Coordinates of C-alpha atoms in Angstrom, one line a residue:
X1 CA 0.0 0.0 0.0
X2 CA 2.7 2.2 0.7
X3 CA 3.9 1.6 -2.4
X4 CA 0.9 2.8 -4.7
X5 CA 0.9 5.6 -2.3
X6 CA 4.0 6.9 -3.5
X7 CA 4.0 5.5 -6.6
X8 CA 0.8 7.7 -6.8
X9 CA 2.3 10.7 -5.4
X10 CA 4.9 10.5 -8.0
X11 CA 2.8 10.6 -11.1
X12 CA 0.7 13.7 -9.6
X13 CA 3.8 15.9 -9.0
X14 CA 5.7 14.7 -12.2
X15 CA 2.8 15.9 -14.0
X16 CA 2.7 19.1 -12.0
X17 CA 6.2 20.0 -12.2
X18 CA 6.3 18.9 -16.4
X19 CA 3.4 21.1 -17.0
X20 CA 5.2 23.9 -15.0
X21 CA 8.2 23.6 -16.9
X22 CA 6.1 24.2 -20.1
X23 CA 4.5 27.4 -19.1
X24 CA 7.8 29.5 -18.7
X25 CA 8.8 31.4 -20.9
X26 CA 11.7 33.3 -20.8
X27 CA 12.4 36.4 -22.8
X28 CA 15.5 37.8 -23.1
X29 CA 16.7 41.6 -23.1
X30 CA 18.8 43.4 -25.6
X31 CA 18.5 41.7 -28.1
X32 CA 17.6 42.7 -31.6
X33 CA 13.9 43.6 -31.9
X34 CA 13.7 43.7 -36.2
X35 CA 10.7 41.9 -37.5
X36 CA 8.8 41.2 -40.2
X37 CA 5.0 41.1 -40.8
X38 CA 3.9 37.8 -43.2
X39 CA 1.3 39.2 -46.0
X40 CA 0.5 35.0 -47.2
X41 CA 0.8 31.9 -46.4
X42 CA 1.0 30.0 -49.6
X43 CA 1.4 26.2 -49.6
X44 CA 2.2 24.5 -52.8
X45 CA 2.9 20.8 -54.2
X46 CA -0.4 19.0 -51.9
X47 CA -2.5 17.2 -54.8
X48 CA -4.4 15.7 -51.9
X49 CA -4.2 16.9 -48.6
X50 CA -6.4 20.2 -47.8
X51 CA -4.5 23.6 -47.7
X52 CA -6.9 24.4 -44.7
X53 CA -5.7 21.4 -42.7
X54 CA -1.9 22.1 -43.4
X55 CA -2.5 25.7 -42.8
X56 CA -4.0 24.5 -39.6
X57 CA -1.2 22.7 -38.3
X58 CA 1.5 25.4 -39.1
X59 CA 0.0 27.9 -37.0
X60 CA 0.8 30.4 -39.2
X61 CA -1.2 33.1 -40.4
X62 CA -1.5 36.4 -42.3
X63 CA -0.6 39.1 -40.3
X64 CA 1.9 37.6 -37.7
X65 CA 4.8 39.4 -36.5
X66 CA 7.8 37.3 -36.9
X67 CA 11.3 38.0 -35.4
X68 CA 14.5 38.4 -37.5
X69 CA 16.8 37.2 -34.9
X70 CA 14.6 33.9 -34.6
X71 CA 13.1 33.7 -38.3
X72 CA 15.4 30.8 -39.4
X73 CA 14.5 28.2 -36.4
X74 CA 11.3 29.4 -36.2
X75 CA 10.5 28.6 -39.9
X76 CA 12.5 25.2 -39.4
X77 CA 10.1 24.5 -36.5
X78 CA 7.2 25.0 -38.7
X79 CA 8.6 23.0 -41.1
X80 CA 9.3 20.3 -38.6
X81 CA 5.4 20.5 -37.4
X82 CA 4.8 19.9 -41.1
X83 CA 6.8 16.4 -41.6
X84 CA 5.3 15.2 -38.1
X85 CA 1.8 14.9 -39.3
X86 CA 3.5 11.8 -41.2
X87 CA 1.8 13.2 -44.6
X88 CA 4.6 14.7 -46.3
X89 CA 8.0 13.0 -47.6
X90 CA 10.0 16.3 -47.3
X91 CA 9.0 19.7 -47.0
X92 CA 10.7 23.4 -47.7
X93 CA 9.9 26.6 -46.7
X94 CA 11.4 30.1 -47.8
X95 CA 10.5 33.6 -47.7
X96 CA 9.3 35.6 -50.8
X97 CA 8.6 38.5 -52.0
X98 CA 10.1 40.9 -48.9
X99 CA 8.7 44.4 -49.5
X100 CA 9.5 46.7 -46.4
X101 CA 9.1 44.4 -43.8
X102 CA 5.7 42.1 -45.4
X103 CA 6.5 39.1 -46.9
X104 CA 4.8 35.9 -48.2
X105 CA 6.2 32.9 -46.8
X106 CA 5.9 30.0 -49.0
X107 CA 5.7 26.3 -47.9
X108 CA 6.6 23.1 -50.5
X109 CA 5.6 19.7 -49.7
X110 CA 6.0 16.7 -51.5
X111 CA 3.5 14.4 -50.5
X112 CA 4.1 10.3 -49.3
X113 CA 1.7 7.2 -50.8
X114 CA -1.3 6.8 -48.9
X115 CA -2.6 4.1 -49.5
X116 CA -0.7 0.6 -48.2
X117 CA -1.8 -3.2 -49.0
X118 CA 1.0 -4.3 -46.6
X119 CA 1.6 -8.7 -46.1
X120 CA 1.7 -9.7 -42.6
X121 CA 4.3 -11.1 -41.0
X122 CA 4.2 -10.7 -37.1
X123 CA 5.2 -12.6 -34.5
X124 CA 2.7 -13.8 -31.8
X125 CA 5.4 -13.7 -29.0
X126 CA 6.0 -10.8 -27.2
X127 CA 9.2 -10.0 -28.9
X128 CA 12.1 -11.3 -31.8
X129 CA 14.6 -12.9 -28.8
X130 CA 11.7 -14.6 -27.3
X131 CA 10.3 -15.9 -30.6
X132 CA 13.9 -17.0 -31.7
X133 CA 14.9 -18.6 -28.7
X134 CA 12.4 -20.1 -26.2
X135 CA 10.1 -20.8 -28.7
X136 CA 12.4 -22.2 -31.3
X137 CA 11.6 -19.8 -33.8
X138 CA 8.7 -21.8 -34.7
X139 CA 7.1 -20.7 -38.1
X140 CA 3.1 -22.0 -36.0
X141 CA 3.6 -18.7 -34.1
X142 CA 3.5 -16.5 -36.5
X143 CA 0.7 -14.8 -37.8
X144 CA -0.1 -14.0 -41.5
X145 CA -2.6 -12.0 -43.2
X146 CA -2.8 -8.2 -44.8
X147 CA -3.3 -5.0 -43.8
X148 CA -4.3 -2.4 -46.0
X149 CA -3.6 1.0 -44.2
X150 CA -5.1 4.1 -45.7
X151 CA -3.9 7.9 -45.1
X152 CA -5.6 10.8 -45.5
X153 CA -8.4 9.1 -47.2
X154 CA -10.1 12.2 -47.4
X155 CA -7.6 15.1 -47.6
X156 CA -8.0 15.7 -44.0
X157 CA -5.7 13.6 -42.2
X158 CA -8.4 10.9 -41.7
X159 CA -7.1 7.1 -41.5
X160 CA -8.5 3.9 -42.6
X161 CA -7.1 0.8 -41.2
X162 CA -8.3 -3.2 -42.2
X163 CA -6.8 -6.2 -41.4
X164 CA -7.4 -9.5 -41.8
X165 CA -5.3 -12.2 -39.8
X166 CA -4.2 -15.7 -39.7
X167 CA -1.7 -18.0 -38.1
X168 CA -1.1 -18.0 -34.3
X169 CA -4.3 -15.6 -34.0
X170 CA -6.9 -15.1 -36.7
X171 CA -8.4 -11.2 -36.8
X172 CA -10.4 -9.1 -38.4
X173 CA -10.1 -5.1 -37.6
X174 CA -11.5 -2.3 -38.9
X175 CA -10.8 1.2 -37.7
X176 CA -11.2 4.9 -38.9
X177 CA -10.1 8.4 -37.4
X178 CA -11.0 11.4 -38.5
X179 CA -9.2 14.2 -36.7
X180 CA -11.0 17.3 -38.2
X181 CA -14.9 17.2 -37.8
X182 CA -16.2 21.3 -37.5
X183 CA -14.6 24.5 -38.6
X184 CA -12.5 25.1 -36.4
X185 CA -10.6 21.9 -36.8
X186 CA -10.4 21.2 -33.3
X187 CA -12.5 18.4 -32.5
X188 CA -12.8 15.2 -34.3
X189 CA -13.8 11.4 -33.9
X190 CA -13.2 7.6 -34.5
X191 CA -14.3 4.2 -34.3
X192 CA -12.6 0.9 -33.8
X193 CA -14.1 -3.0 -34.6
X194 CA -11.9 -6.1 -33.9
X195 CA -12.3 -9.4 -33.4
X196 CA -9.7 -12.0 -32.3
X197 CA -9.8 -16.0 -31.8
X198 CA -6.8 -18.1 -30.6
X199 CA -5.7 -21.8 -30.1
X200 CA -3.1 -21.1 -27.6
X201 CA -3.2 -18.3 -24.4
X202 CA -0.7 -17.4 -22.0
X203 CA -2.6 -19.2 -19.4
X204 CA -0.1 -18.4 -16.5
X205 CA 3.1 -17.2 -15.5
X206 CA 6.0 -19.5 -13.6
X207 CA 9.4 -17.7 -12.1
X208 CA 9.1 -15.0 -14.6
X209 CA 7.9 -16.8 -17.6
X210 CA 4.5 -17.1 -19.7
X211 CA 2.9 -20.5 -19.6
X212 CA 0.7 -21.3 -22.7
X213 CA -1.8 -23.7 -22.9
X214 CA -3.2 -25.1 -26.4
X215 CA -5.7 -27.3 -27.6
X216 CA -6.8 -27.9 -31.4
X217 CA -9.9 -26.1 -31.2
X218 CA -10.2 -21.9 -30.3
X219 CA -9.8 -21.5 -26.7
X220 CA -10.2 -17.9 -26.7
X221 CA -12.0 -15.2 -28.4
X222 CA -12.1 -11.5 -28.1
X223 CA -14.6 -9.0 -29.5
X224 CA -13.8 -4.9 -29.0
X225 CA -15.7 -1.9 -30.2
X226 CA -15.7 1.4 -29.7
X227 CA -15.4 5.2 -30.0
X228 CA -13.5 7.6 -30.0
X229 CA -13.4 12.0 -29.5
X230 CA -10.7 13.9 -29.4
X231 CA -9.8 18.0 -28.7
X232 CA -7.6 19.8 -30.1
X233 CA -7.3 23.4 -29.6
X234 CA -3.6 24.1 -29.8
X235 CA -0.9 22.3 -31.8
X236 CA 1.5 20.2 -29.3
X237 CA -1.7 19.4 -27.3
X238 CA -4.6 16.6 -27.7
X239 CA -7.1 15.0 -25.6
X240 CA -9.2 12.2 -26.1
X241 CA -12.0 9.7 -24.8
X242 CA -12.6 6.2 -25.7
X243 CA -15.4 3.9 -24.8
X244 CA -15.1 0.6 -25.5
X245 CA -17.2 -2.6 -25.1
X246 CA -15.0 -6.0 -24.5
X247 CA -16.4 -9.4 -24.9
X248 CA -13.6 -12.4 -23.7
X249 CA -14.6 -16.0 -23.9
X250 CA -12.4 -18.9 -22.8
X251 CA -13.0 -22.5 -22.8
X252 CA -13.8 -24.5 -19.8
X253 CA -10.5 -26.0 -20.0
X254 CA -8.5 -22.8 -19.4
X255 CA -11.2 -22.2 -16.5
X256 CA -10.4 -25.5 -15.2
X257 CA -6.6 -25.4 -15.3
X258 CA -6.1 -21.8 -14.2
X259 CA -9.6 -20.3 -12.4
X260 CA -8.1 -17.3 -11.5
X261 CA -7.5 -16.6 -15.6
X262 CA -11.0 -14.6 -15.5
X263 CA -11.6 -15.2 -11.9
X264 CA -13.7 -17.2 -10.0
X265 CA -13.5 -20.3 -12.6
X266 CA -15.7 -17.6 -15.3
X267 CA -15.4 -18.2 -18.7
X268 CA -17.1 -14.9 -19.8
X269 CA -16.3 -11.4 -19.0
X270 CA -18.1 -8.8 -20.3
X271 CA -16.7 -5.2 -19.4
X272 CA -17.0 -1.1 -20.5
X273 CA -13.7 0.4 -20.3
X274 CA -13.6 4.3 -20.6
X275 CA -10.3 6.3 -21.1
X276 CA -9.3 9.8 -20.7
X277 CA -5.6 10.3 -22.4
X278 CA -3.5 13.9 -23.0
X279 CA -0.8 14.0 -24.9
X280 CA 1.7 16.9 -24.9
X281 CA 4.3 16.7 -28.4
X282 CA 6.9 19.2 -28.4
X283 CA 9.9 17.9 -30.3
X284 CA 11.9 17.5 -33.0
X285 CA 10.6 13.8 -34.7
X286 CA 7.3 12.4 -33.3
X287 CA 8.7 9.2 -34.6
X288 CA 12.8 9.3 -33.6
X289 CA 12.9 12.5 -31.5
X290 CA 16.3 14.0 -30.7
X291 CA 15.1 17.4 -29.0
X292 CA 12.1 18.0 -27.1
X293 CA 9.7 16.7 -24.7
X294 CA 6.6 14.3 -25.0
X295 CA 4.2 13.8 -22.3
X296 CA 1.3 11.2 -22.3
X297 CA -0.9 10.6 -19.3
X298 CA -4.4 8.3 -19.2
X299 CA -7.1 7.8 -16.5
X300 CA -8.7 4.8 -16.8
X301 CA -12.1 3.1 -15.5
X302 CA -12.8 -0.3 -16.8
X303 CA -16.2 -1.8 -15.6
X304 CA -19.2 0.4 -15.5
X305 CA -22.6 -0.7 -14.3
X306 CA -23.4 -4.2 -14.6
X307 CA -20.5 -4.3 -17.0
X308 CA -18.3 -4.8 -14.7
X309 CA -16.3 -8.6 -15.1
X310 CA -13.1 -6.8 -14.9
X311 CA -13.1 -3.7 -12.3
X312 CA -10.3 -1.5 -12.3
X313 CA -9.1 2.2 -11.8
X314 CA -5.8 2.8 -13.4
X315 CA -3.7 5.8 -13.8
X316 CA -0.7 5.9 -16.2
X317 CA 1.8 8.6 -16.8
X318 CA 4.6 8.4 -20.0
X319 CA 7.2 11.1 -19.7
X320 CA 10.1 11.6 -22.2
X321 CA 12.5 14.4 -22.4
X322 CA 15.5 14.5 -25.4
X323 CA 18.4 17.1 -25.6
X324 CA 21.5 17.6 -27.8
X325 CA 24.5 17.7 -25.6
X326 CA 27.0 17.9 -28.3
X327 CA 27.7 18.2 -32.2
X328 CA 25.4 15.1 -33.1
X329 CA 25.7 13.8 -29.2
X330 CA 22.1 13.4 -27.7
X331 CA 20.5 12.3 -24.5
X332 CA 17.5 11.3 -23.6
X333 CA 15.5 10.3 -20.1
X334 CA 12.3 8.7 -19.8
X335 CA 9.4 7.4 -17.3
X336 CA 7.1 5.1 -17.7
X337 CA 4.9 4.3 -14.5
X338 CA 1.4 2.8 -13.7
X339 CA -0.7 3.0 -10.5
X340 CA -3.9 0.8 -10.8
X341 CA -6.5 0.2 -7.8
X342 CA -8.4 -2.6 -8.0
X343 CA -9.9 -5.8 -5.9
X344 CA -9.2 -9.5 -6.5
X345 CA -7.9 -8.8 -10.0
X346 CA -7.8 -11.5 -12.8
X347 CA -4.6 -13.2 -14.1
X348 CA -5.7 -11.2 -17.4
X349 CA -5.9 -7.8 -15.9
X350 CA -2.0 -8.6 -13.9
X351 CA 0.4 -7.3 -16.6
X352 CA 2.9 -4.8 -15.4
X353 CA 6.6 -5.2 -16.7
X354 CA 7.2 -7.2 -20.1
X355 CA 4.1 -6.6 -21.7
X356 CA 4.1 -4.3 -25.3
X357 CA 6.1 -1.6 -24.6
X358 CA 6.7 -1.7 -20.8
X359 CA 10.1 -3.6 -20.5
X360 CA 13.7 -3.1 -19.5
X361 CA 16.3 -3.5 -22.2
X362 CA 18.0 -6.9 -21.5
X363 CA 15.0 -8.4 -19.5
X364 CA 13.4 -9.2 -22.5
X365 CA 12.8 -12.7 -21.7
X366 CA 10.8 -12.5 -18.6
X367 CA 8.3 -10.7 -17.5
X368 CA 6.8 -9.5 -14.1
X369 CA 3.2 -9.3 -13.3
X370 CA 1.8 -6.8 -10.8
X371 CA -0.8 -4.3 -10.9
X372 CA 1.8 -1.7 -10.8
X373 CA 5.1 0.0 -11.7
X374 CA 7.9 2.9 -13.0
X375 CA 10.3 2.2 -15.3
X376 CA 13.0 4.7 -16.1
X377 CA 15.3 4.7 -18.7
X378 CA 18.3 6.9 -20.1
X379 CA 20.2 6.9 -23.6
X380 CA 23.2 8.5 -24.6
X381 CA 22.9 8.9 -28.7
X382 CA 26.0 9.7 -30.8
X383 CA 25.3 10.0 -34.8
X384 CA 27.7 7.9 -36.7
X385 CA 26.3 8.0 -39.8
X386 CA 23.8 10.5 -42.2
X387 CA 23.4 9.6 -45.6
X388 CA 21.1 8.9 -49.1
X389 CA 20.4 5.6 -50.8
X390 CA 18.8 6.7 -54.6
X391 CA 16.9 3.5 -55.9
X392 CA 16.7 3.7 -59.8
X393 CA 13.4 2.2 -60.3
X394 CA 10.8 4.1 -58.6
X395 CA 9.6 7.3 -58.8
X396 CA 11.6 10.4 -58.5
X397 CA 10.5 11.7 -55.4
X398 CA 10.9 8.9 -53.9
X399 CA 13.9 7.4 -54.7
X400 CA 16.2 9.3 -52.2
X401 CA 16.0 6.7 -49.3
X402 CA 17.5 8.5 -45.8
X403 CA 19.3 6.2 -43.5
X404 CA 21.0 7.1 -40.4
X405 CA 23.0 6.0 -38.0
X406 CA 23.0 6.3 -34.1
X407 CA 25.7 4.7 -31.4
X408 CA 24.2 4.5 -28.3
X409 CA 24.4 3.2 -24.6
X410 CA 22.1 2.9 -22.1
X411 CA 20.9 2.0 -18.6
X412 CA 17.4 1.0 -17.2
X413 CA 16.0 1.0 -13.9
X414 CA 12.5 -0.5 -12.7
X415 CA 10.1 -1.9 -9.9
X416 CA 7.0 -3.7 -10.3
X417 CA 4.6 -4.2 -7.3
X418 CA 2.7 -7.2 -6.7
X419 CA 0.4 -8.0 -3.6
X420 CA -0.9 -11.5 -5.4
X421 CA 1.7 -12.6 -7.7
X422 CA 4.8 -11.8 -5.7
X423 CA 6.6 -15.5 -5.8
X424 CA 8.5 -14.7 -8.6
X425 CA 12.0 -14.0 -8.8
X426 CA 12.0 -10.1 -10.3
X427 CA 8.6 -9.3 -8.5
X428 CA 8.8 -6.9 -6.0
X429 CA 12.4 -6.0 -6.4
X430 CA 14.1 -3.4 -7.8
X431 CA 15.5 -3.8 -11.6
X432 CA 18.5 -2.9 -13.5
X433 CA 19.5 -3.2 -16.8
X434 CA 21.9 -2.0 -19.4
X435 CA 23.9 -1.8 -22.6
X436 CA 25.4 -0.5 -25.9
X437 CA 24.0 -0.5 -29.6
X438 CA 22.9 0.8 -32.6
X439 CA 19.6 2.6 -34.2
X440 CA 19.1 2.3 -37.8
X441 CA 16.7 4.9 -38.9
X442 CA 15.1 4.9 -42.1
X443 CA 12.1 5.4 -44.9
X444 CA 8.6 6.1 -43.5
X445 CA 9.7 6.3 -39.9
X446 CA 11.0 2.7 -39.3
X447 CA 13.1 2.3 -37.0
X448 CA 15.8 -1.0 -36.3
X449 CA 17.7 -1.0 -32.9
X450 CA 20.4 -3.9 -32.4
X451 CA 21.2 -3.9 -28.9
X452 CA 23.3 -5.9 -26.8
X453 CA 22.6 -5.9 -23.0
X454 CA 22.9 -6.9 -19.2
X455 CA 21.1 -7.5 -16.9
X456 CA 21.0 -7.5 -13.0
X457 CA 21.3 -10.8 -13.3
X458 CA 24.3 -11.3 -14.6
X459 CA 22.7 -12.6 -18.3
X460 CA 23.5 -11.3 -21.4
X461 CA 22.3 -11.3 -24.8
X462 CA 22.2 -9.4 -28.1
X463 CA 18.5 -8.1 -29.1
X464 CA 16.7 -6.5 -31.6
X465 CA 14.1 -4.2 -31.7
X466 CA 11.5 -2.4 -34.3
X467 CA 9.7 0.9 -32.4
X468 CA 11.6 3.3 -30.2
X469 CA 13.0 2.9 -27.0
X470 CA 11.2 5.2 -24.9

């Protein structure tokens, strides 16, 4: 109890003292006070994205005063705000037609595919080292299908997404966003479909380590839907509420081996979760960020009325900051923690460190169940690397293929808490991690990070990774 009491304490004044930080402003004196006034805001080279949803995101507008002293990182920030909406391939700005001190300041974007019919070829465990070696990179646990992702369906930065599934888990998804519904372009909505079915469940969890149980015929299926609004008045800041309706159905078999899987021996549980997330994005790459901050908190309630199967409250807070020390040298901190109040919770609703993207680098293997936990985690980037590859055969603009480079090392740091699933060896104890390695950043935001790692534990191992880090 103490635990979540501080555990608690520290999400509420990390928030506090992050949302401080971003309300100071500091101006200083004597410094050159020329200016200009822009007369337009002309965007050119979008064939299908609206001018009044790029204008929208620039923040930009006639009649702005813009200092001279500033006008070349303020531009670039623009610019920057631009190639984050993941729309545009590349984008250029310059300043035309300067008559006293009006000018029109003219934007050029060259625009990415949008539409995707992309194979699937994902891996049902919870990452590459634990596909390749506990499981014996065994070709039944992964899953095949396609997904056919479409952007800016509309000209509005809307998004279709389909899939359809087979393999370890058979899916069908359907989900659309459309981030622009009125005038102003400040409020918008969505809505999400998905249904799963599965052979095999992680059951269980022994000394750190999933169990899976399997039978020949579907042991579990999952339905989801639900909706989605979000707000939007300025640019680095969103909010947004979903409601969703869960339907989970086992078979008596996993209720019989493992009661506590649902609880009580249930094979049903039927539940409402509703989600309050903001998001603060101030940085350089939304996608590989080297400068700036991100800050992502949710409040959760999952069981409402007699929708209740699962019953939780749970608060989570993301923090990231990123800062260039040195000529291509970069740091970066980060927190991830998780306070979540409930009663005689499930196995199902007991993930805390392991899971997606909660995990310490070099503890991939095992995870640690708890209701829960901070994780803290620091990089030091050095760019070796920064370069083109031009591939003949495809179109012009985008044949230029960017790769670069980044050298890094790292350290992690964690605790999960656990007041019904404390027998394990990590639970309930404080973590450590660390390492050296390399990002490979590329086309379309991928990301590759080879990393080789150690862990409190004395085990070490090298390990490879596909989303960022923090």
């Amino acid at each position: 109890m103490a635990f979540k009491k501080a555990l608690l304490l520290s999400f509420v004044f990390s928030t506090l003292f992050i949302c401080k930080g971003f309300s100071r402003q500091i101006t200083p004196a004597g410094r050159d006070t020329s200016y200009i006034v822009v007369r337009n805001v002309i965007v050119l080279g979008n064939k299908k994205t609206r001018t009044n949803v790029i204008l929208r995101e620039l923040g930009l507008f006639p009649g702005d005063t813009l200092w001279l002293r500033d006008l070349g990182s303020t531009l670039d920030q623009k610019r920057k705000q631009l190639l984050n909406l993941s729309l545009f391939l590349n984008v250029t700005v310059n300043v035309k037609n300067w008559q006293d001190n009006n000018v029109d300041v003219v934007f050029e974007v060259w625009e990415r595919w949008y539409t995707f019919p992309i194979p699937i070829f994902k891996l049902a465990d919870r990452n590459f080292n634990q596909w390749w070696v506990e499981q014996g990179r065994s070709l039944k646990r992964v899953n095949l299908g396609v997904r056919l992702f479409q952007d800016n369906l509309t000209g509005r930065n809307d998004e279709v997404r389909a899939e359809l599934q087979m393999g370890y888990t058979q899916r069908v998804a359907l989900s659309y966003d459309l981030p622009y519904v009125d005038k102003s372009f400040r409020h918008g909505v969505g809505f999400i479909f998905s249904y799963s079915r599965n052979r095999e469940i992680n059951d269980s969890t022994f000394e750190n380590k999933q169990h899976f149980f399997k039978q020949d015929e579907f042991i579990r299926q999952l339905y989801t839907i639900g909706l989605s609004y979000s707000y939007r008045k300025a640019i680095n800041t969103r909010h947004q509420v979903f409601l969703t309706y869960n339907y989970e159905k086992v078979s008596d078999s996993v209720a019989i081996y493992n009661p506590n899987y649902l609880g009580d021996g249930h094979t049903v549980a039927r539940y409402l979760n509703l989600m309050y997330r903001i998001s603060y994005t101030r940085a350089d790459s939304w996608t590989y960020p080297l400068k700036g901050m991100m800050l992502q908190a949710e409040a959760e309630k999952m069981g409402i009325g007699t929708l209740d199967d699962i019953d939780h409250v749970r608060l989570r807070l993301r923090i990231a900051g990123y800062w260039q020390l040195a000529r291509k040298t970069y740091g970066a901190l980060g927190l991830r923690s998780q306070v979540k109040f409930t009663g005689n919770a499930p196995y199902a609703d007991q993930k805390a460190i392991g899971y997606q993207e909660d995990y310490l680098r070099g503890l991939e293997y095992f995870v640690v169940d708890g209701t829960s936990f901070f994780i803290a985690k620091s990089t030091l980037r050095q760019e070796l690397m920064n370069f083109k590859v031009n591939l003949p055969v495809v179109p012009r603009k985008f044949s230029a293929v960017p790769f670069r480079l980044m050298l890094k090392i790292y350290g992690d740091a964690g605790y999960a808490y656990s007041k019904r699933y404390g027998y394990g060896m990590l639970n309930n104890r404080f973590l450590y991690t660390g390492g050296v390695g390399v990002d490979i950043v590329s086309f379309y935001d991928s990301c590759l990070r080879v990393e080789y790692s150690i862990n409190q534990l004395g085990q070490k191992g090298l390990f490879l990774h596909t989303k960022l880090d923090m």
